[in-house]
XYZ file of C-alpha atoms in Angstrom:
265
model
C 0.000 0.000 0.000
C 1.458 3.380 -1.031
C 1.999 5.969 1.724
C -0.274 9.016 1.635
C 1.294 12.136 0.086
C 2.916 14.404 2.678
C 0.654 17.409 1.970
C -2.424 15.232 2.528
C -1.063 13.930 5.833
C -0.373 17.487 6.984
C -3.875 18.578 6.017
C -5.438 15.703 7.926
C -3.367 16.442 11.021
C -4.323 20.112 10.860
C -8.008 19.259 10.501
C -7.832 16.924 13.494
C -6.104 19.607 15.566
C -8.703 22.209 14.640
C -11.523 19.795 15.461
C -9.998 19.082 18.872
C -9.653 22.780 19.599
C -13.211 23.540 18.528
C -14.601 20.775 20.760
C -12.847 22.163 23.836
C -14.823 24.978 25.477
C -12.606 27.600 26.989
C -13.341 28.397 30.630
C -13.247 32.172 30.716
C -13.514 32.083 34.515
C -10.346 29.993 34.944
C -8.355 32.791 36.538
C -11.217 34.571 38.267
C -11.673 34.896 41.992
C -14.915 33.707 43.568
C -15.863 37.323 44.224
C -15.470 38.200 40.568
C -17.582 35.222 39.508
C -20.258 36.273 41.951
C -20.164 39.876 40.706
C -20.461 38.745 37.083
C -23.373 36.461 37.933
C -25.129 39.285 39.788
C -24.633 41.583 36.791
C -26.188 39.017 34.466
C -29.163 38.560 36.798
C -29.620 42.308 37.187
C -29.820 42.658 33.407
C -32.325 39.799 33.138
C -29.864 37.383 31.513
C -30.708 34.551 33.905
C -29.620 31.846 31.458
C -26.116 33.357 31.441
C -26.069 33.658 35.223
C -26.743 29.937 35.812
C -23.362 28.582 34.553
C -21.519 31.282 36.489
C -23.370 30.336 39.663
C -22.557 26.679 39.070
C -18.870 27.609 38.809
C -19.157 29.635 41.999
C -20.854 26.803 43.850
C -18.061 24.419 42.914
C -15.152 26.710 43.743
C -16.612 27.958 47.020
C -17.784 24.504 48.160
C -18.390 24.251 51.876
C -18.757 27.979 52.425
C -21.763 30.290 52.858
C -20.934 31.688 49.426
C -21.665 28.284 47.883
C -25.015 28.168 49.668
C -25.873 31.610 48.325
C -24.885 30.464 44.853
C -27.342 27.566 45.092
C -30.168 29.868 46.139
C -29.310 32.363 43.403
C -29.204 29.568 40.823
C -32.667 28.385 41.874
C -33.950 31.945 41.524
C -32.362 32.260 38.075
C -34.046 29.024 36.968
C -37.350 30.278 38.385
C -37.102 33.609 36.549
C -36.229 31.770 33.339
C -39.411 29.709 33.627
C -37.467 26.518 34.353
C -39.681 25.303 37.203
C -38.357 21.749 37.403
C -34.740 22.902 37.628
C -35.616 25.512 40.253
C -37.452 23.001 42.432
C -34.684 20.396 42.058
C -32.058 22.955 43.075
C -34.103 24.025 46.091
C -34.758 20.437 47.190
C -31.025 19.756 47.028
C -30.277 22.939 48.977
C -32.747 22.045 51.742
C -31.392 18.518 51.979
C -27.785 19.689 52.256
C -28.482 22.648 54.542
C -31.457 21.798 56.790
C -30.613 24.527 59.315
C -29.632 27.258 56.881
C -30.795 30.801 57.750
C -32.126 30.950 54.184
C -34.398 27.922 54.603
C -37.539 30.054 54.875
C -36.705 31.776 51.598
C -35.978 28.421 49.935
C -39.453 27.184 50.922
C -41.018 30.425 49.728
C -39.246 30.235 46.373
C -40.266 26.589 45.964
C -43.869 27.591 46.567
C -43.570 30.414 44.050
C -42.054 28.168 41.398
C -45.093 25.884 41.429
C -47.561 28.698 42.056
C -46.571 30.830 39.089
C -45.892 28.008 36.658
C -49.211 26.235 37.100
C -51.567 28.766 38.624
C -50.375 31.868 36.878
C -50.405 34.949 39.075
C -51.375 37.224 36.189
C -53.512 34.864 34.121
C -56.546 37.050 34.807
C -55.314 39.098 31.831
C -56.681 36.357 29.587
C -59.548 35.669 32.049
C -58.466 32.063 32.317
C -60.075 30.100 35.142
C -57.125 28.948 37.199
C -59.102 26.079 38.686
C -59.188 24.317 35.318
C -55.419 23.737 35.219
C -53.350 20.873 36.546
C -53.873 20.749 40.300
C -50.768 18.834 41.402
C -48.541 21.892 41.167
C -51.071 23.829 43.234
C -50.901 21.174 45.947
C -47.090 21.158 45.876
C -47.104 24.941 46.135
C -49.524 24.832 49.071
C -47.344 22.337 50.950
C -44.243 24.506 50.557
C -46.094 27.605 51.758
C -47.657 25.698 54.655
C -44.288 24.389 55.830
C -42.921 27.916 55.665
C -45.832 29.381 57.650
C -45.697 26.632 60.290
C -41.943 26.466 60.779
C -41.153 30.144 60.350
C -44.266 32.092 61.414
C -42.238 35.282 61.912
C -40.498 35.093 58.540
C -40.789 38.111 56.276
C -42.290 35.731 53.678
C -44.872 34.105 55.976
C -47.718 36.582 55.485
C -47.542 36.431 51.710
C -47.334 32.644 51.910
C -50.555 32.558 53.972
C -52.349 34.710 51.418
C -51.251 32.443 48.620
C -52.383 29.403 50.605
C -55.866 30.936 50.815
C -55.836 31.540 47.095
C -54.731 27.960 46.376
C -57.430 26.442 48.600
C -60.056 28.544 46.823
C -58.681 27.454 43.470
C -58.708 23.764 44.388
C -62.297 24.036 45.629
C -63.309 25.817 42.449
C -61.710 23.025 40.450
C -63.975 20.463 42.101
C -66.988 22.653 41.381
C -65.875 23.103 37.784
C -65.835 19.309 37.355
C -69.186 18.973 39.139
C -70.706 21.588 36.838
C -69.339 19.754 33.788
C -70.930 16.495 34.922
C -74.238 18.178 35.677
C -74.436 19.919 32.308
C -73.748 16.595 30.585
C -76.456 14.770 32.520
C -74.095 12.786 34.771
C -75.995 13.770 37.918
C -74.587 11.131 40.262
C -71.023 12.120 39.354
C -71.938 15.784 39.759
C -73.268 15.099 43.253
C -70.055 13.305 44.188
C -67.787 16.169 43.121
C -70.031 18.809 44.695
C -69.983 16.907 47.990
C -66.180 16.737 47.757
C -65.950 20.509 47.403
C -68.251 20.999 50.389
C -66.526 18.508 52.679
C -62.884 19.195 51.853
C -62.931 22.991 51.581
C -64.726 24.957 54.261
C -65.731 28.594 53.948
C -64.641 29.104 50.343
C -66.586 31.030 47.654
C -67.070 27.883 45.553
C -69.384 26.341 48.152
C -72.359 28.391 46.957
C -72.195 26.915 43.472
C -71.522 23.444 44.899
C -74.800 23.648 46.832
C -76.633 24.824 43.733
C -75.302 21.844 41.761
C -76.451 19.511 44.532
C -79.957 20.994 44.483
C -80.265 20.760 40.714
C -78.774 17.269 40.501
C -81.006 15.861 43.227
C -83.987 17.472 41.524
C -83.051 15.931 38.169
C -82.849 12.503 39.825
C -86.187 12.972 41.585
C -84.537 12.804 45.013
C -86.756 15.458 46.534
C -85.880 14.917 50.206
C -82.157 15.384 49.580
C -82.909 18.273 47.252
C -84.890 20.016 49.977
C -82.146 19.400 52.540
C -79.594 21.006 50.254
C -81.977 23.879 49.567
C -82.360 24.580 53.295
C -78.591 24.759 53.678
C -78.420 27.102 50.688
C -81.152 29.382 52.045
C -79.419 29.598 55.417
C -75.897 30.086 54.090
C -76.635 32.174 50.992
C -80.105 33.728 51.376
C -79.497 36.031 48.393
C -77.855 33.428 46.178
C -77.516 34.601 42.597
C -77.447 30.969 41.476
C -80.961 30.335 42.790
C -82.256 33.432 41.030
C -80.252 33.283 37.804
C -78.662 29.852 37.486
C -75.161 29.303 36.125
C -73.410 32.380 34.847
C -70.336 33.005 32.780
C -67.580 34.430 34.949
C -66.422 37.663 33.366
C -63.927 38.634 36.029
C -61.683 36.529 38.268
C -63.248 35.625 41.596
C -60.016 36.232 43.403
C -58.491 39.625 44.129
C -55.756 39.028 46.669
C -53.035 41.117 45.061
């Protein structure tokens, strides 16, 4: 077999060298101090470039391992993920932080941020702009959010984040109750009266003192009436008359909600 011409060999070696160089990512932070990395990450976050801040914070966490600066880097990275809309990454980072640092002074904030990550991603704080009924969305994130806020409020009642967490818990409970009523209404309107009764009862038994209870009672009354169960219908009507003597449902039936029922913020 004839040897390859020398110019061809040189060209192949050069191509291989260039390919190796292009596949190696230069670490621009190699000679930086931890303080400089932190400052650069803060600058990126301040400008809204959260995706650029994340790798810097990961570098900082590694180089400052075992120090309070590394803990702060973890919290900042979770916040950057949260602001970028990366809920799963934010929650994973926070879970890791809380596992590694169970007595950290920032634990209340970590719980608050975990609650926010699920709250905003699945409930949508500003979704009233499109008049979307929050109760119709996936409810698991709402429950996860509630648990994080509840742990914060119970463990750190004097935290600066506790009051807002309690307000959001109230909102979430109302939303979950409204979800059950939404399903009950769907069943009723499609003639599935037994199923409608079951979901309305669930809203009434699991969520006390929430706005959705009025409609749940109305669905019970109408469903029992449709099934000819007059005694149960009358029982539900008595509860309605006592609890909501001026019920708009009894006078006007179901109505299309034009504005959000919640106005916490």
